[in-house]
XYZ file of C-alpha atoms in Angstrom:
773
model
C 35.245 -47.346 -29.953
C 35.447 -49.109 -26.596
C 39.165 -49.674 -27.156
C 39.653 -45.992 -27.920
C 37.895 -45.041 -24.717
C 40.001 -47.534 -22.788
C 43.159 -45.958 -24.212
C 42.107 -42.428 -23.252
C 40.581 -43.472 -19.924
C 42.019 -46.879 -18.931
C 39.868 -46.812 -15.803
C 36.663 -46.900 -17.890
C 35.142 -50.137 -19.138
C 31.689 -51.546 -19.757
C 32.022 -53.236 -16.364
C 32.368 -49.887 -14.541
C 29.381 -49.120 -12.348
C 27.237 -46.215 -13.652
C 27.156 -44.546 -10.223
C 30.981 -44.501 -10.224
C 30.944 -42.783 -13.604
C 28.571 -40.112 -12.244
C 30.977 -39.442 -9.390
C 33.928 -39.163 -11.786
C 32.104 -36.820 -14.153
C 31.015 -34.576 -11.295
C 34.567 -34.585 -9.860
C 35.952 -33.717 -13.289
C 33.540 -30.780 -13.604
C 34.584 -29.464 -10.205
C 38.352 -29.911 -10.716
C 38.663 -29.481 -14.479
C 40.662 -32.718 -14.656
C 39.601 -36.039 -16.187
C 36.026 -36.523 -17.334
C 34.154 -33.219 -17.623
C 31.382 -34.008 -20.114
C 29.606 -36.992 -21.622
C 31.101 -36.434 -25.087
C 34.418 -37.724 -23.760
C 32.892 -41.189 -23.312
C 32.329 -43.469 -26.292
C 28.864 -44.186 -27.574
C 29.275 -47.915 -26.923
C 30.042 -47.369 -23.261
C 27.179 -44.936 -22.887
C 24.753 -47.469 -24.373
C 25.966 -50.145 -21.976
C 25.663 -47.900 -18.918
C 22.360 -46.375 -20.011
C 20.643 -49.755 -19.747
C 21.930 -50.249 -16.213
C 21.373 -46.700 -14.897
C 18.035 -45.928 -16.625
C 19.280 -42.592 -17.921
C 16.537 -42.531 -20.607
C 19.248 -42.222 -23.298
C 19.986 -38.618 -22.251
C 23.826 -39.060 -22.273
C 23.580 -40.770 -25.687
C 21.444 -37.966 -27.075
C 23.888 -35.398 -25.762
C 26.716 -37.320 -27.392
C 24.898 -37.110 -30.715
C 24.115 -33.434 -30.132
C 27.779 -32.727 -29.538
C 28.751 -34.534 -32.739
C 26.271 -32.641 -34.903
C 26.869 -29.185 -33.398
C 30.572 -28.774 -34.217
C 31.768 -25.322 -35.411
C 31.188 -26.099 -39.106
C 27.818 -27.697 -38.536
C 24.592 -26.313 -39.966
C 22.715 -27.459 -36.841
C 20.188 -29.245 -39.075
C 20.050 -32.389 -36.906
C 20.227 -30.605 -33.557
C 16.569 -29.761 -33.341
C 15.357 -33.338 -33.782
C 17.687 -34.429 -30.941
C 16.425 -31.648 -28.674
C 12.840 -32.663 -29.464
C 13.651 -36.052 -27.924
C 15.323 -34.548 -24.843
C 12.814 -31.774 -24.172
C 9.788 -33.881 -23.045
C 11.955 -35.740 -20.529
C 12.899 -32.464 -18.837
C 9.620 -30.579 -19.206
C 7.849 -33.470 -17.501
C 9.953 -32.853 -14.387
C 9.491 -29.082 -14.586
C 5.733 -29.611 -14.747
C 5.957 -31.763 -11.620
C 7.379 -28.733 -9.750
C 4.542 -26.487 -10.916
C 1.861 -28.981 -9.969
C 3.503 -30.004 -6.650
C 3.534 -33.613 -7.758
C 5.039 -36.034 -5.221
C 8.510 -37.359 -6.119
C 9.166 -41.150 -6.043
C 12.807 -40.589 -5.040
C 13.233 -37.646 -2.615
C 17.052 -37.928 -2.759
C 17.104 -37.426 -6.541
C 13.683 -35.933 -7.345
C 14.536 -34.836 -10.918
C 16.873 -37.491 -12.370
C 16.483 -36.456 -16.016
C 17.508 -32.816 -15.560
C 20.272 -33.908 -13.172
C 21.639 -36.348 -15.773
C 21.299 -33.747 -18.540
C 23.361 -31.247 -16.563
C 25.865 -33.824 -15.320
C 26.731 -34.952 -18.832
C 27.372 -31.397 -20.010
C 23.997 -30.567 -21.527
C 23.759 -27.065 -20.037
C 27.237 -26.043 -21.220
C 26.619 -27.534 -24.653
C 23.384 -25.585 -25.165
C 25.099 -22.362 -24.088
C 27.822 -23.063 -26.684
C 25.234 -23.721 -29.407
C 23.343 -20.509 -28.602
C 26.441 -18.317 -28.421
C 28.428 -19.829 -31.300
C 26.997 -17.531 -34.018
C 28.006 -14.477 -31.976
C 31.643 -15.642 -31.971
C 31.975 -15.523 -35.772
C 32.519 -12.393 -37.918
C 29.336 -10.886 -39.291
C 29.895 -12.248 -42.844
C 30.574 -15.820 -41.675
C 27.993 -15.791 -38.868
C 26.100 -19.068 -38.559
C 22.344 -18.955 -38.473
C 20.282 -20.834 -35.926
C 16.587 -21.287 -36.502
C 14.160 -19.596 -34.137
C 12.723 -22.985 -33.188
C 16.158 -24.298 -32.206
C 16.806 -21.210 -30.092
C 13.437 -21.607 -28.378
C 14.120 -25.287 -27.642
C 17.549 -24.482 -26.187
C 16.116 -21.739 -23.957
C 13.183 -23.860 -22.763
C 15.455 -26.772 -21.864
C 17.857 -24.449 -20.041
C 14.962 -22.950 -18.084
C 13.572 -26.357 -17.129
C 17.021 -27.478 -15.990
C 17.405 -24.288 -13.929
C 14.188 -24.817 -11.992
C 14.791 -28.557 -11.431
C 18.519 -28.798 -10.703
C 20.144 -26.838 -7.912
C 23.124 -24.702 -8.847
C 22.503 -24.467 -12.609
C 20.970 -20.961 -12.433
C 23.882 -19.690 -10.316
C 26.419 -21.156 -12.771
C 24.734 -19.405 -15.676
C 24.545 -16.169 -13.651
C 28.317 -16.257 -13.176
C 28.801 -16.155 -16.955
C 28.404 -12.443 -17.600
C 29.059 -12.918 -21.330
C 26.100 -15.302 -21.570
C 23.805 -13.042 -19.540
C 24.536 -10.065 -21.813
C 24.210 -12.294 -24.893
C 20.690 -13.321 -23.821
C 19.528 -9.717 -24.127
C 20.465 -9.804 -27.832
C 17.961 -12.654 -28.308
C 15.161 -10.379 -27.090
C 15.224 -8.503 -30.399
C 13.447 -11.472 -31.973
C 9.782 -11.484 -31.090
C 9.544 -15.247 -31.643
C 12.147 -15.997 -28.956
C 11.361 -13.079 -26.652
C 9.199 -14.929 -24.120
C 11.595 -17.818 -23.557
C 14.550 -15.432 -23.327
C 12.829 -13.085 -20.885
C 11.805 -15.978 -18.619
C 15.353 -17.337 -18.472
C 16.933 -13.902 -17.908
C 14.537 -13.173 -15.066
C 15.458 -16.450 -13.376
C 19.208 -15.856 -13.803
C 19.200 -12.240 -12.595
C 17.232 -13.297 -9.524
C 20.227 -15.287 -8.216
C 23.093 -13.223 -9.634
C 25.371 -12.083 -6.799
C 26.448 -8.856 -8.479
C 23.760 -6.731 -10.074
C 24.080 -6.393 -13.826
C 24.774 -2.910 -15.238
C 22.185 -1.997 -17.831
C 24.619 0.258 -19.666
C 26.688 -2.860 -20.496
C 23.831 -4.264 -22.594
C 24.682 -3.503 -26.244
C 22.266 -1.062 -27.877
C 19.917 -1.044 -24.884
C 18.031 2.044 -26.034
C 17.392 0.547 -29.480
C 16.393 -2.770 -27.915
C 13.825 -1.192 -25.580
C 12.473 1.033 -28.356
C 11.897 -2.056 -30.500
C 9.606 -3.679 -27.906
C 5.879 -3.568 -28.388
C 3.803 -2.695 -25.323
C 3.388 -6.301 -24.180
C 7.114 -6.979 -24.497
C 7.907 -3.796 -22.589
C 5.575 -4.834 -19.767
C 7.303 -8.201 -19.493
C 10.707 -6.507 -19.699
C 9.697 -4.654 -16.535
C 9.872 -7.995 -14.698
C 13.571 -8.076 -15.564
C 14.106 -4.389 -14.819
C 12.649 -4.759 -11.321
C 15.676 -6.892 -10.388
C 18.139 -4.375 -11.832
C 16.841 -1.169 -10.224
C 15.933 -2.359 -6.715
C 18.586 -2.275 -4.025
C 19.544 -5.884 -3.272
C 21.682 -4.945 -0.263
C 20.051 -5.687 3.077
C 21.257 -2.266 4.189
C 18.099 -0.859 2.640
C 15.777 -3.015 4.704
C 13.743 -0.957 7.188
C 14.674 -3.431 9.903
C 18.406 -3.052 9.248
C 20.176 -0.926 11.852
C 20.950 2.713 11.098
C 24.439 2.138 12.492
C 25.097 -0.474 9.811
C 23.472 1.663 7.119
C 25.642 4.657 7.991
C 28.784 2.498 8.027
C 27.850 1.146 4.599
C 27.260 4.644 3.282
C 30.668 5.814 4.502
C 32.412 2.935 2.728
C 30.823 3.716 -0.620
C 30.127 7.327 -1.528
C 29.478 6.442 -5.190
C 26.009 5.680 -6.570
C 25.003 2.026 -6.304
C 24.493 -0.123 -9.380
C 20.746 0.098 -8.865
C 20.960 3.903 -8.922
C 23.135 3.826 -12.048
C 20.629 1.508 -13.719
C 17.782 3.859 -12.838
C 19.659 6.728 -14.482
C 20.305 4.557 -17.569
C 16.584 3.858 -17.956
C 15.647 7.505 -17.615
C 18.012 8.310 -20.485
C 16.088 6.024 -22.869
C 13.869 8.300 -25.003
C 10.158 7.818 -24.355
C 10.657 5.121 -21.698
C 8.633 6.752 -18.885
C 5.920 7.854 -21.306
C 5.425 4.281 -22.516
C 5.293 2.972 -18.939
C 2.614 5.532 -18.103
C 0.581 4.420 -21.117
C 0.924 0.790 -20.062
C -0.084 1.558 -16.484
C -3.208 3.437 -17.562
C -4.418 1.571 -20.640
C -7.812 -0.131 -20.472
C -8.563 -3.802 -20.931
C -10.210 -4.688 -24.206
C -13.953 -4.879 -23.607
C -14.580 -7.491 -26.349
C -16.565 -10.555 -25.272
C -17.967 -13.572 -27.037
C -18.220 -17.338 -27.196
C -14.965 -19.216 -26.727
C -13.873 -22.537 -28.180
C -10.826 -24.483 -27.046
C -9.356 -21.396 -25.356
C -12.075 -21.625 -22.730
C -9.929 -24.354 -21.184
C -7.216 -21.800 -20.519
C -9.045 -20.660 -17.401
C -8.468 -24.123 -15.947
C -4.878 -24.270 -17.187
C -4.218 -20.957 -15.524
C -4.724 -22.405 -12.050
C -1.118 -23.591 -12.184
C 0.352 -20.783 -14.246
C 1.807 -17.933 -12.179
C 3.873 -16.165 -14.796
C 2.663 -13.406 -17.109
C 5.209 -14.637 -19.663
C 3.502 -18.029 -19.909
C 0.165 -16.299 -20.173
C 1.596 -14.264 -23.043
C 2.472 -17.464 -24.863
C -1.120 -18.651 -24.559
C -2.427 -15.311 -25.776
C -0.014 -15.422 -28.685
C -1.515 -18.782 -29.715
C -4.911 -17.106 -29.764
C -3.621 -14.235 -31.864
C -1.926 -16.598 -34.320
C -5.247 -18.430 -34.694
C -6.905 -15.101 -35.458
C -4.328 -14.243 -38.090
C -4.926 -17.595 -39.799
C -8.663 -16.984 -39.803
C -8.138 -13.584 -41.388
C -9.110 -11.472 -38.404
C -7.641 -8.000 -38.375
C -5.241 -7.219 -35.530
C -6.259 -4.573 -33.038
C -4.398 -1.364 -32.205
C -1.760 -1.062 -29.473
C -4.295 -0.294 -26.774
C -6.180 -3.570 -27.253
C -4.937 -6.866 -25.849
C -6.472 -8.976 -28.568
C -9.152 -8.912 -31.279
C -9.972 -12.589 -31.716
C -12.671 -14.027 -33.882
C -15.700 -15.514 -32.205
C -14.193 -18.999 -32.715
C -11.026 -18.399 -30.673
C -11.762 -15.482 -28.417
C -9.795 -15.369 -25.171
C -11.867 -15.400 -21.963
C -12.448 -11.892 -20.654
C -11.389 -12.949 -17.148
C -8.017 -14.032 -18.527
C -7.545 -10.789 -20.452
C -8.250 -8.838 -17.277
C -5.818 -10.948 -15.263
C -3.218 -10.610 -18.007
C -3.503 -6.831 -17.889
C -3.407 -6.805 -14.077
C -0.177 -8.810 -14.041
C 1.315 -6.369 -16.547
C 0.355 -3.394 -14.441
C 1.864 -4.909 -11.287
C 5.291 -4.997 -12.972
C 5.015 -1.589 -14.628
C 3.753 0.202 -11.511
C 6.495 -1.417 -9.428
C 9.179 0.004 -11.757
C 7.572 3.464 -11.662
C 7.395 3.260 -7.860
C 11.106 2.401 -7.534
C 12.057 5.231 -9.883
C 9.910 7.642 -7.842
C 11.929 6.792 -4.744
C 15.315 7.105 -6.457
C 17.882 9.866 -6.838
C 16.152 11.262 -9.942
C 12.834 11.574 -8.115
C 12.050 15.116 -9.247
C 12.767 14.253 -12.878
C 10.475 11.206 -12.691
C 7.782 13.260 -10.919
C 7.803 15.828 -13.678
C 7.494 13.196 -16.403
C 4.712 11.105 -14.872
C 2.739 14.264 -14.161
C 3.189 15.384 -17.761
C 2.118 11.976 -19.097
C -1.003 12.015 -16.869
C -0.341 8.831 -14.924
C -2.524 9.909 -11.983
C -5.671 10.844 -13.992
C -5.238 7.607 -15.952
C -5.115 5.499 -12.790
C -8.124 7.394 -11.449
C -10.114 6.335 -14.519
C -9.152 2.688 -13.944
C -9.827 2.708 -10.209
C -13.335 1.237 -10.097
C -13.218 -1.061 -13.125
C -9.785 -2.608 -12.659
C -7.679 -1.525 -9.668
C -10.366 -1.819 -6.974
C -12.847 -3.906 -8.928
C -15.092 -6.341 -7.090
C -13.726 -9.890 -7.506
C -16.161 -12.069 -9.463
C -16.801 -15.764 -9.027
C -14.636 -16.433 -12.101
C -11.700 -14.343 -10.903
C -8.516 -16.229 -11.686
C -6.115 -16.988 -8.861
C -2.662 -18.520 -8.729
C -2.058 -22.169 -8.001
C -1.911 -22.823 -4.284
C -3.409 -19.421 -3.417
C -6.811 -17.780 -3.000
C -8.363 -14.418 -3.835
C -7.330 -12.978 -0.458
C -3.715 -14.162 -0.630
C -1.079 -11.418 -0.782
C 0.481 -13.240 -3.755
C -2.597 -13.063 -5.984
C -2.357 -10.628 -8.920
C -5.441 -8.670 -7.817
C -3.966 -8.024 -4.375
C -0.465 -7.390 -5.738
C -1.889 -4.700 -8.021
C -3.688 -2.990 -5.146
C -0.566 -2.993 -2.952
C 1.703 -1.689 -5.743
C -0.907 0.972 -6.552
C -0.995 2.114 -2.899
C 2.818 2.106 -2.700
C 2.908 4.254 -5.828
C 0.480 6.772 -4.298
C 2.585 6.850 -1.132
C 5.811 7.509 -3.060
C 4.102 10.038 -5.323
C 2.592 12.120 -2.498
C 5.417 11.994 0.023
C 6.867 15.506 0.553
C 6.068 16.632 -2.988
C 3.782 19.396 -4.220
C 2.569 17.181 -7.095
C 0.411 15.405 -4.505
C -2.416 17.780 -5.403
C -2.731 15.998 -8.769
C -4.598 13.328 -6.760
C -7.548 15.754 -6.617
C -9.874 17.039 -9.326
C -10.539 20.712 -10.084
C -13.580 20.939 -7.802
C -11.602 19.474 -4.897
C -8.765 21.933 -5.495
C -11.328 24.730 -5.361
C -12.553 23.261 -2.078
C -9.028 23.519 -0.618
C -8.850 27.152 -1.668
C -12.254 27.833 -0.073
C -11.130 26.210 3.211
C -8.112 28.536 3.355
C -10.250 31.554 2.518
C -12.817 30.732 5.221
C -10.066 30.236 7.824
C -8.517 33.543 6.746
C -5.152 31.929 6.051
C -3.043 32.150 2.862
C -3.789 29.576 0.184
C -1.149 26.859 -0.062
C 1.213 27.949 -2.830
C 1.404 24.454 -4.334
C -2.413 24.393 -4.684
C -2.398 27.699 -6.539
C 0.447 26.516 -8.794
C -1.060 23.123 -9.674
C -1.604 22.715 -13.423
C -5.350 22.035 -13.688
C -4.885 20.208 -17.011
C -2.934 17.441 -15.244
C -5.295 16.778 -12.308
C -7.893 13.993 -12.058
C -11.087 14.352 -14.048
C -14.524 13.007 -13.219
C -16.632 13.557 -10.105
C -13.981 12.299 -7.664
C -10.231 12.532 -7.477
C -8.011 9.562 -6.651
C -7.575 10.580 -2.998
C -11.350 10.744 -2.447
C -11.831 7.351 -4.094
C -9.141 5.913 -1.830
C -10.851 7.310 1.269
C -14.140 5.719 0.216
C -12.724 2.213 -0.172
C -10.640 2.676 2.980
C -13.761 3.225 5.059
C -15.379 0.085 3.606
C -12.346 -2.153 4.134
C -13.005 -5.203 6.357
C -11.342 -5.179 9.788
C -8.996 -8.050 8.948
C -7.943 -6.644 5.540
C -4.229 -6.450 4.778
C -4.894 -3.290 2.751
C -5.580 -1.139 5.821
C -1.865 -0.632 6.445
C -1.105 0.455 2.860
C -4.193 2.666 2.605
C -3.286 4.536 5.800
C 0.309 4.951 4.605
C -0.842 6.358 1.247
C -3.194 8.907 2.863
C -0.613 9.839 5.515
C 1.945 10.623 2.808
C -0.495 13.202 1.412
C -0.362 15.016 4.796
C 3.385 14.742 5.372
C 5.642 17.762 5.179
C 4.737 21.247 6.317
C 1.395 20.948 8.111
C -1.470 22.237 5.950
C -4.682 23.178 7.743
C -6.626 23.050 4.472
C -5.428 19.499 3.693
C -6.416 18.353 7.182
C -9.890 19.910 7.016
C -10.428 18.423 3.545
C -9.924 14.958 5.037
C -11.757 15.722 8.294
C -14.859 16.708 6.313
C -14.816 13.243 4.725
C -14.991 11.506 8.110
C -11.402 10.223 8.179
C -10.796 10.965 11.883
C -13.930 9.134 12.977
C -13.006 6.160 10.787
C -9.509 5.917 12.319
C -10.872 6.156 15.861
C -13.490 3.500 15.095
C -10.718 1.140 13.911
C -8.485 1.841 16.926
C -11.150 1.914 19.642
C -14.353 0.194 18.548
C -12.862 -2.582 16.426
C -9.896 -2.768 18.851
C -7.453 -3.461 16.037
C -4.776 -5.998 17.009
C -2.357 -5.755 14.056
C 0.780 -3.859 15.113
C 1.513 -2.694 11.554
C -2.010 -1.412 10.991
C -2.092 0.281 14.405
C 1.198 2.036 13.713
C -0.053 3.296 10.354
C -3.287 4.550 11.975
C -1.446 6.322 14.796
C 0.928 7.980 12.310
C -1.997 9.082 10.139
C -3.948 10.344 13.151
C -0.915 12.359 14.264
C -0.613 14.084 10.871
C -4.366 14.661 10.693
C -4.651 16.270 14.161
C -1.366 18.150 14.481
C -1.945 21.830 15.423
C -5.596 21.477 14.323
C -7.977 22.574 17.091
C -11.000 21.358 15.082
C -9.515 17.852 14.933
C -9.062 17.743 18.720
C -12.636 18.926 19.147
C -13.882 16.145 16.859
C -11.697 13.655 18.722
C -13.315 14.613 22.018
C -16.767 14.347 20.480
C -16.088 10.766 19.325
C -14.151 9.604 22.400
C -16.956 10.782 24.655
C -16.718 8.312 27.546
C -14.010 7.361 30.018
C -14.300 3.775 28.822
C -13.538 4.700 25.208
C -10.694 6.956 26.286
C -9.164 4.156 28.355
C -9.289 1.769 25.392
C -7.563 4.437 23.291
C -4.837 4.913 25.944
C -4.373 1.159 26.219
C -3.760 0.988 22.465
C -1.206 3.832 22.704
C 0.591 2.278 25.657
C 0.593 -1.252 24.275
C 3.474 -0.316 21.947
C 5.088 3.083 22.183
C 7.235 2.345 19.132
C 4.002 2.260 17.123
C 2.248 5.212 18.772
C 5.119 7.624 19.488
C 4.400 9.817 16.456
C 0.924 10.486 17.837
C 2.408 11.277 21.252
C 4.734 13.751 19.528
C 1.778 15.339 17.715
C -0.157 15.785 20.987
C 2.863 17.310 22.750
C 3.549 19.767 19.901
C -0.132 20.687 19.554
C -0.541 21.197 23.299
C 2.442 23.551 23.311
C 0.963 25.521 20.393
C -2.535 25.720 21.921
C -1.220 26.848 25.310
C 0.319 29.864 23.594
C -3.120 30.615 22.054
C -5.158 30.343 25.269
C -6.591 33.858 24.727
C -8.641 32.392 21.890
C -12.030 31.328 23.350
C -12.368 28.324 21.020
C -8.861 27.062 21.864
C -9.384 27.621 25.599
C -12.631 25.664 25.444
C -11.015 22.686 23.711
C -8.037 22.813 26.088
C -10.330 22.539 29.080
C -12.599 19.832 27.638
C -10.404 17.563 25.520
C -9.458 14.405 27.408
C -6.387 13.832 25.260
C -4.878 17.297 25.815
C -5.690 17.222 29.525
C -4.009 13.833 29.802
C -0.673 15.086 28.455
C -0.863 18.307 30.466
C 0.150 16.300 33.526
C 3.927 16.458 34.014
C 4.099 12.907 35.387
C 2.511 11.547 32.188
C 5.019 13.359 29.954
C 7.879 12.135 32.169
C 6.601 8.574 31.942
C 6.487 8.756 28.140
C 9.997 10.257 28.047
C 11.419 7.593 30.351
C 9.909 4.758 28.287
C 10.925 6.253 24.937
C 14.575 6.480 25.974
C 14.530 3.058 27.581
C 13.203 1.057 24.608
C 15.928 2.058 22.125
C 19.705 1.720 21.983
C 22.237 2.795 19.365
C 22.824 -0.806 18.281
C 19.102 -1.441 17.749
C 18.086 1.824 16.074
C 16.321 1.331 12.743
C 14.372 3.540 10.360
C 11.278 2.204 12.095
C 12.129 3.062 15.731
C 14.424 6.108 15.392
C 11.236 8.177 15.682
C 11.223 7.277 19.396
C 14.517 9.155 19.798
C 13.158 12.188 17.952
C 9.935 12.184 19.988
C 11.943 12.151 23.237
C 13.942 15.095 21.870
C 10.724 16.993 21.066
C 9.533 16.560 24.668
C 12.879 17.881 25.952
C 12.998 20.780 23.469
C 9.551 21.904 24.604
C 10.725 21.613 28.228
C 13.847 23.640 27.419
C 11.725 26.417 25.904
C 9.966 26.701 29.266
C 13.216 26.455 31.273
C 12.260 23.040 32.666
C 14.991 20.897 31.064
C 16.972 20.458 34.371
C 13.764 19.269 36.051
C 13.256 16.559 33.429
C 16.862 15.360 33.660
C 16.663 15.258 37.449
C 13.463 13.215 37.235
C 15.208 10.682 34.970
C 18.040 10.440 37.514
C 15.517 9.876 40.294
C 13.808 7.192 38.236
C 17.161 5.431 37.715
C 17.815 5.369 41.436
C 14.323 4.118 42.129
C 14.880 1.277 39.653
C 18.348 0.716 41.227
C 20.137 1.215 37.896
C 22.044 4.480 38.406
C 23.380 5.969 35.168
C 21.847 3.277 32.970
C 19.218 5.422 31.216
C 21.241 8.646 31.026
C 24.339 6.868 29.668
C 22.135 5.256 27.025
C 20.519 8.594 26.160
C 23.955 10.237 25.894
C 25.022 7.566 23.383
C 21.781 7.971 21.432
C 22.301 11.733 21.119
C 25.907 11.281 19.986
C 24.635 8.963 17.287
C 21.892 11.490 16.448
C 24.558 14.096 15.694
C 26.533 11.652 13.573
C 23.454 10.506 11.660
C 21.440 13.671 11.073
C 24.058 16.372 10.583
C 25.014 14.752 7.265
C 21.492 14.183 5.944
C 19.732 17.183 4.422
C 16.472 15.370 3.731
C 16.133 13.939 7.218
C 16.815 17.302 8.855
C 14.254 18.999 6.608
C 11.685 16.351 7.511
C 12.317 16.930 11.236
C 11.899 20.669 10.828
C 8.749 20.431 8.692
C 7.023 17.869 10.887
C 7.663 19.690 14.177
C 7.655 23.362 13.131
C 10.832 23.647 15.238
C 13.855 24.973 13.383
C 16.593 22.433 12.847
C 19.078 24.837 14.415
C 17.113 24.511 17.687
C 17.250 20.706 17.379
C 21.047 20.846 16.960
C 21.456 23.396 19.736
C 19.401 21.335 22.200
C 21.419 18.195 21.451
C 24.678 20.115 21.913
C 23.487 21.486 25.263
C 22.523 17.995 26.443
C 25.886 16.574 25.340
C 27.953 19.323 26.931
C 30.953 18.005 28.895
C 30.538 20.793 31.468
C 29.453 19.039 34.681
C 28.425 22.401 36.169
C 25.753 22.884 33.469
C 22.261 22.061 34.708
C 21.229 21.179 31.157
C 24.062 18.685 30.502
C 23.361 14.963 30.862
C 26.785 14.312 32.479
C 25.789 16.538 35.400
C 23.232 13.918 36.435
C 25.489 10.835 36.205
C 27.721 10.055 39.173
C 31.326 9.633 38.066
C 31.354 6.051 39.304
C 28.623 5.201 36.754
C 29.868 7.397 33.899
C 30.051 5.530 30.572
C 29.544 8.142 27.881
C 32.653 7.809 25.694
C 32.232 4.267 24.432
C 32.688 3.805 20.661
C 29.657 2.651 18.711
C 29.744 -0.923 17.505
C 27.156 -3.082 15.819
C 25.385 -5.559 18.026
């Protein structure tokens, strides 16, 4: 055999150094020439080198595996070989999970590296896929245990050896083939874990419609399999492009949108899922099902609570639960229905804390998928379905016992984390739940499903008392789909929001969820409903008395406060009652002025409300509030408004505009539109010019503002949703927005309302093309 090897590869001999062989094999894999896999080397040579290199016989075992897995093989000996290889690799994978220190930092996982280097990964892929390459009648059969061993070894190699996952991801045929293995319940968990890992690094998003018989596959899943499948779906329906990041510039986003007018792969995948019969209904059932309440004495499974400290994957947890269920079947216990996680005998009952955590991890994945679908192109279709399948009432029933339950001393947490870590399942569930409420409520009339019947009646009574028409969406809400019980979901949220500790990371998400309920056309009844529950006082306490330092939380509070107070004279009266000293008012102003990007929506609300109230000064109540309210009096001063305008224009530029700070541009436009209504637009522009000269930067601010308005036209005139949002939030018709921008951008230097009239020709720089910074 050594002579044969010497004839094929004269450069190989027992005297060759093992490290040289490794280099040659790796070079062969990269170039496709020479040595590409261990099977090309004789067994005698491998034995000789194995002793020197301490390869733990992995190349020899792979050589044997290759020999006994040829096309006409029955694979009978393969499994025993894999049983020898598997512990060597799983040991290294376990070291990653437990953060065990590596003796050799340069080659921390030598066994998986050797396995991959000598062609183990490619060989296992061949073994798995070989039956699919034969006609149906001649198709080879591989045992479930062999498939599971192949998948587990591939997964361990992926997590230990850099580049393996990416190589597998590049093989589209293998990725699609893996989905076919999910039809077998016995190999589902291993397959799902590997697919999730591969899709996470795949450069090009997979198209779900390419998966053979996807609808049949999904329909065949039980509820637990479907929940785990959601982990995979989350990668296929979320936009991977950075162009969808809030911090990504609008200029880049718009350029990206122009290049591709067609739906993205994520959008196509969302549509594919919605076409699967019963898919959304099953997700709603999963999201709202209750945890089995069974309790009892545990035997060996009690140890699972300790094991779980290093397990952070619901799939692994499933495997442990399956062991428990198999034990129950052997002991003759009857299986429970679909809504129960397990029905173990007293001898092998799973700890209740683990069942709860298991269900929480499920719900995190399911709610995330529903949330993404709610924000997609088919939003109205999804809204209709989740309302029909009573997702909101179901979540309301779970709120106290599961979603916002009090953590117990035995609450399970992930390895390396604590109960307050954003990565813990409990916290992940709360954040996904709040994101779902935000997406569900945002600019949609179904938001009233967050209330119960009594609360809907309360909204109607508020409108009646104020002698204003009832909100049409309230009247049209199907009472059979709303929350039941004494409190609706929105009320429950407000209660926990007011109890949240000052340093809590939930404050941001809670404020965003409540604010989304108020967004859209301003509803007096909605505002009063929340005012009666002490929301305004709570927000002011957080901003002023607790002197909140978090920029994200402050921004969410200012945005919520703006929606809560806009055009509402009662809210301004309550504000003045709470902020009842100059000291408190100064703290409030300091918070506003500390970051205008965060507080500009509130500034816009005050400006719009002040304009509305000034036109109602004949009303005694309005006149009284106008004269007494510190906040309204503050913005009445022209110098204050001018200062805000100057700063708003100065902190943004076309190249740095994002979804987060574009509101500064719109707030500056609101101030100028209100000035234009009163014939004071030339005065404001002249003041900006004077400010430039004072700062010794003539033309700098006005040139920048001119560029910003040109971009505004380019960005908003092609976006129906954005323009509708501007109109609804300001109660100023979008035609007036467009008209004001056109007047400001006029090229007529004789016009007193044109920006160019206030820039000396020597400093004129208004025609520059936009370019990304």
